[in-house]
XYZ file of C-alpha atoms in Angstrom:
235
model
C -1.746 -38.051 -111.264
C 0.402 -37.496 -108.206
C -1.580 -34.359 -107.438
C -4.892 -36.253 -107.595
C -3.589 -38.885 -105.181
C -2.572 -36.175 -102.727
C -5.974 -34.498 -103.025
C -7.743 -37.825 -102.429
C -5.612 -38.482 -99.369
C -6.315 -34.988 -98.097
C -10.053 -35.438 -98.616
C -9.963 -38.831 -96.912
C -8.113 -37.377 -93.937
C -10.498 -34.458 -93.757
C -13.486 -36.793 -93.934
C -12.007 -38.985 -91.218
C -11.404 -35.923 -89.073
C -14.990 -34.778 -89.573
C -16.297 -38.222 -88.671
C -14.056 -38.304 -85.607
C -15.297 -34.904 -84.496
C -18.892 -35.940 -85.122
C -18.397 -39.112 -83.121
C -16.778 -37.170 -80.288
C -19.560 -34.600 -80.329
C -22.161 -37.347 -80.336
C -20.438 -39.067 -77.450
C -20.250 -35.825 -75.504
C -23.946 -35.162 -76.168
C -24.854 -38.684 -75.082
C -22.716 -38.403 -71.947
C -24.267 -35.031 -71.128
C -27.763 -36.428 -71.590
C -26.868 -39.435 -69.454
C -25.480 -37.189 -66.722
C -28.593 -35.008 -66.837
C -30.757 -38.107 -66.571
C -28.739 -39.347 -63.621
C -29.112 -35.952 -61.979
C -32.852 -36.021 -62.575
C -33.076 -39.445 -60.980
C -30.972 -38.280 -58.057
C -33.047 -35.140 -57.553
C -36.349 -36.919 -57.968
C -39.199 -35.800 -60.159
C -40.506 -33.378 -57.506
C -38.648 -30.200 -56.436
C -37.011 -30.423 -53.013
C -39.358 -27.840 -51.529
C -42.309 -30.069 -52.427
C -40.835 -33.334 -51.153
C -41.822 -34.642 -47.734
C -38.631 -34.626 -45.633
C -39.156 -38.260 -44.671
C -38.964 -39.165 -48.376
C -36.167 -36.892 -49.571
C -34.337 -37.919 -52.727
C -30.545 -38.293 -52.339
C -30.035 -34.895 -53.948
C -32.523 -33.137 -51.644
C -31.060 -34.893 -48.615
C -27.610 -33.610 -49.556
C -28.999 -30.102 -50.059
C -30.665 -30.176 -46.632
C -27.505 -31.447 -44.976
C -25.520 -28.637 -46.550
C -28.080 -26.038 -45.431
C -28.226 -27.497 -41.918
C -24.451 -27.320 -41.747
C -24.768 -23.588 -42.395
C -27.175 -23.234 -39.462
C -30.521 -23.379 -41.284
C -33.094 -24.368 -38.614
C -35.727 -25.499 -41.121
C -33.202 -27.790 -42.795
C -32.276 -29.242 -39.409
C -35.937 -29.929 -38.656
C -36.282 -31.633 -42.041
C -33.293 -33.850 -41.265
C -34.870 -34.822 -37.954
C -37.913 -36.040 -39.852
C -35.799 -37.817 -42.470
C -33.610 -39.686 -39.983
C -36.274 -40.341 -37.351
C -37.087 -43.856 -38.568
C -33.777 -44.516 -40.322
C -31.065 -43.413 -37.905
C -32.570 -42.311 -34.564
C -29.209 -41.190 -33.195
C -28.791 -38.835 -36.151
C -32.315 -37.506 -35.601
C -31.448 -36.803 -31.965
C -28.268 -35.011 -33.020
C -30.142 -32.697 -35.363
C -32.958 -32.202 -32.837
C -30.439 -31.034 -30.272
C -28.765 -28.701 -32.773
C -32.076 -27.226 -33.948
C -33.373 -26.778 -30.393
C -30.283 -24.797 -29.437
C -31.136 -22.426 -32.292
C -34.741 -22.098 -31.089
C -36.535 -24.244 -33.678
C -40.038 -24.718 -32.137
C -40.598 -28.372 -33.075
C -37.154 -29.339 -31.849
C -37.708 -27.484 -28.583
C -41.002 -29.290 -28.046
C -39.343 -32.604 -28.751
C -36.560 -32.012 -26.238
C -39.001 -30.886 -23.539
C -41.265 -33.896 -24.066
C -38.529 -36.531 -24.484
C -36.170 -35.789 -21.632
C -35.249 -37.693 -18.512
C -34.267 -41.301 -17.942
C -36.707 -42.588 -20.570
C -35.656 -40.150 -23.297
C -32.543 -39.171 -25.236
C -32.287 -35.704 -23.665
C -31.290 -34.807 -20.119
C -33.357 -32.819 -17.650
C -30.623 -30.202 -17.493
C -30.557 -29.555 -21.231
C -34.360 -29.378 -21.306
C -34.402 -26.834 -18.482
C -31.685 -24.805 -20.193
C -33.935 -24.479 -23.256
C -37.019 -23.261 -21.369
C -36.395 -19.529 -22.014
C -36.460 -20.182 -25.770
C -39.436 -22.560 -25.743
C -43.003 -21.544 -26.683
C -44.739 -20.167 -23.583
C -47.279 -22.971 -23.186
C -44.670 -25.677 -23.756
C -42.449 -24.130 -21.105
C -45.340 -23.744 -18.662
C -46.470 -27.332 -19.147
C -42.910 -28.441 -18.403
C -42.774 -26.325 -15.239
C -46.096 -27.757 -14.080
C -44.587 -31.232 -14.136
C -45.706 -32.200 -17.616
C -42.452 -33.852 -18.596
C -39.267 -35.081 -16.954
C -39.039 -32.633 -14.054
C -41.224 -32.373 -10.942
C -43.820 -29.629 -10.757
C -42.504 -26.178 -9.931
C -45.064 -25.058 -7.349
C -43.811 -21.484 -7.427
C -44.525 -21.321 -11.167
C -47.928 -22.916 -10.541
C -48.838 -20.327 -7.906
C -47.789 -17.530 -10.266
C -50.017 -18.757 -13.099
C -52.445 -16.087 -14.345
C -55.168 -17.485 -16.638
C -55.949 -14.138 -18.289
C -52.696 -14.310 -20.210
C -53.434 -17.806 -21.510
C -57.121 -17.812 -22.426
C -56.539 -16.219 -25.831
C -53.602 -18.468 -26.725
C -53.927 -19.727 -30.322
C -52.244 -23.035 -29.463
C -55.314 -24.997 -28.381
C -53.461 -28.252 -27.806
C -50.894 -26.477 -25.656
C -53.570 -24.634 -23.706
C -55.420 -27.869 -22.942
C -52.227 -29.548 -21.761
C -51.585 -26.695 -19.352
C -55.223 -26.577 -18.223
C -55.357 -30.294 -17.465
C -51.954 -30.300 -15.823
C -52.810 -27.317 -13.643
C -56.231 -28.722 -12.760
C -54.814 -32.071 -11.685
C -52.052 -30.329 -9.780
C -54.697 -28.302 -7.941
C -56.442 -31.556 -7.000
C -53.226 -33.138 -5.786
C -52.085 -33.243 -2.187
C -49.545 -30.483 -2.847
C -51.918 -28.183 -4.723
C -54.239 -27.011 -1.980
C -52.901 -23.458 -2.204
C -53.381 -23.164 -5.958
C -56.204 -21.108 -7.464
C -59.133 -23.429 -8.184
C -61.052 -20.754 -10.092
C -58.063 -20.158 -12.368
C -57.868 -23.866 -13.112
C -61.585 -24.027 -13.886
C -61.320 -21.041 -16.226
C -58.561 -22.705 -18.208
C -60.405 -26.013 -18.351
C -63.603 -24.333 -19.516
C -61.656 -22.620 -22.296
C -60.200 -25.968 -23.322
C -63.719 -27.396 -23.534
C -64.687 -24.585 -25.921
C -61.832 -25.311 -28.346
C -63.546 -27.393 -31.022
C -60.264 -28.100 -32.815
C -59.124 -30.122 -29.804
C -60.010 -33.849 -29.889
C -63.297 -34.658 -28.176
C -61.568 -37.017 -25.736
C -59.330 -34.201 -24.486
C -62.290 -31.848 -24.094
C -64.103 -34.542 -22.140
C -61.114 -34.909 -19.814
C -61.116 -31.153 -19.297
C -64.821 -31.256 -18.434
C -64.290 -34.092 -15.953
C -61.436 -32.332 -14.155
C -63.362 -29.044 -14.079
C -66.371 -30.760 -12.514
C -64.109 -32.433 -9.972
C -62.678 -29.052 -9.053
C -66.144 -27.556 -8.767
C -67.104 -30.302 -6.326
C -63.587 -30.620 -4.861
C -63.660 -34.413 -5.078
C -60.652 -36.683 -5.108
C -59.131 -37.087 -8.571
C -59.382 -40.173 -10.723
C -56.564 -41.347 -12.971
C -56.646 -39.265 -16.164
C -54.095 -39.078 -18.948
C -53.233 -35.563 -20.101
C -50.807 -36.473 -22.880
């Protein structure tokens, strides 16, 4: 009888142990599933590479911040887009960092947003010119941003090297800027034929907005007749 009682106690203890282990295992499984679900929600339903930077999930934002901290230019550019409407100062910080590493969009942003009205100084924009895309740098030197026109750079402009440029928007900016500079009081010594060549090429670029092509046509015709310029926006 005593032996049976011991066996029953042993079985009861064993059963309790099994139930305890099962409960623990179930709890661990549930916790793991919950953690996975939380991770899924944090990551978002779309992989980071397919998420628009402006709408990064918390997980993808953290991944981009980590990559940017390691010097990844693309990650820095993504952070600029993410913070642009949320924390402008943070967007400026990452723009500056990316531009120093030669990221094209960041360089363009610094060159076009410098001076008293922008977050970047003239000096830091000028320091980045050697790394900037050729047309962006030339537009800057022709007075297309926060610095006055560099007449020496304008006189040295050779259209043959620009006519085949794939950047149509950049080419039209330079063409309009150079054409208007030629029509200005200080541009009498600039090459009118060179300006007209660039403007004519801009007119041929169908991917450029019609309004810009019309401006190019107007300035080219003014140069051909050498009339006084009217007020035209080139940006």
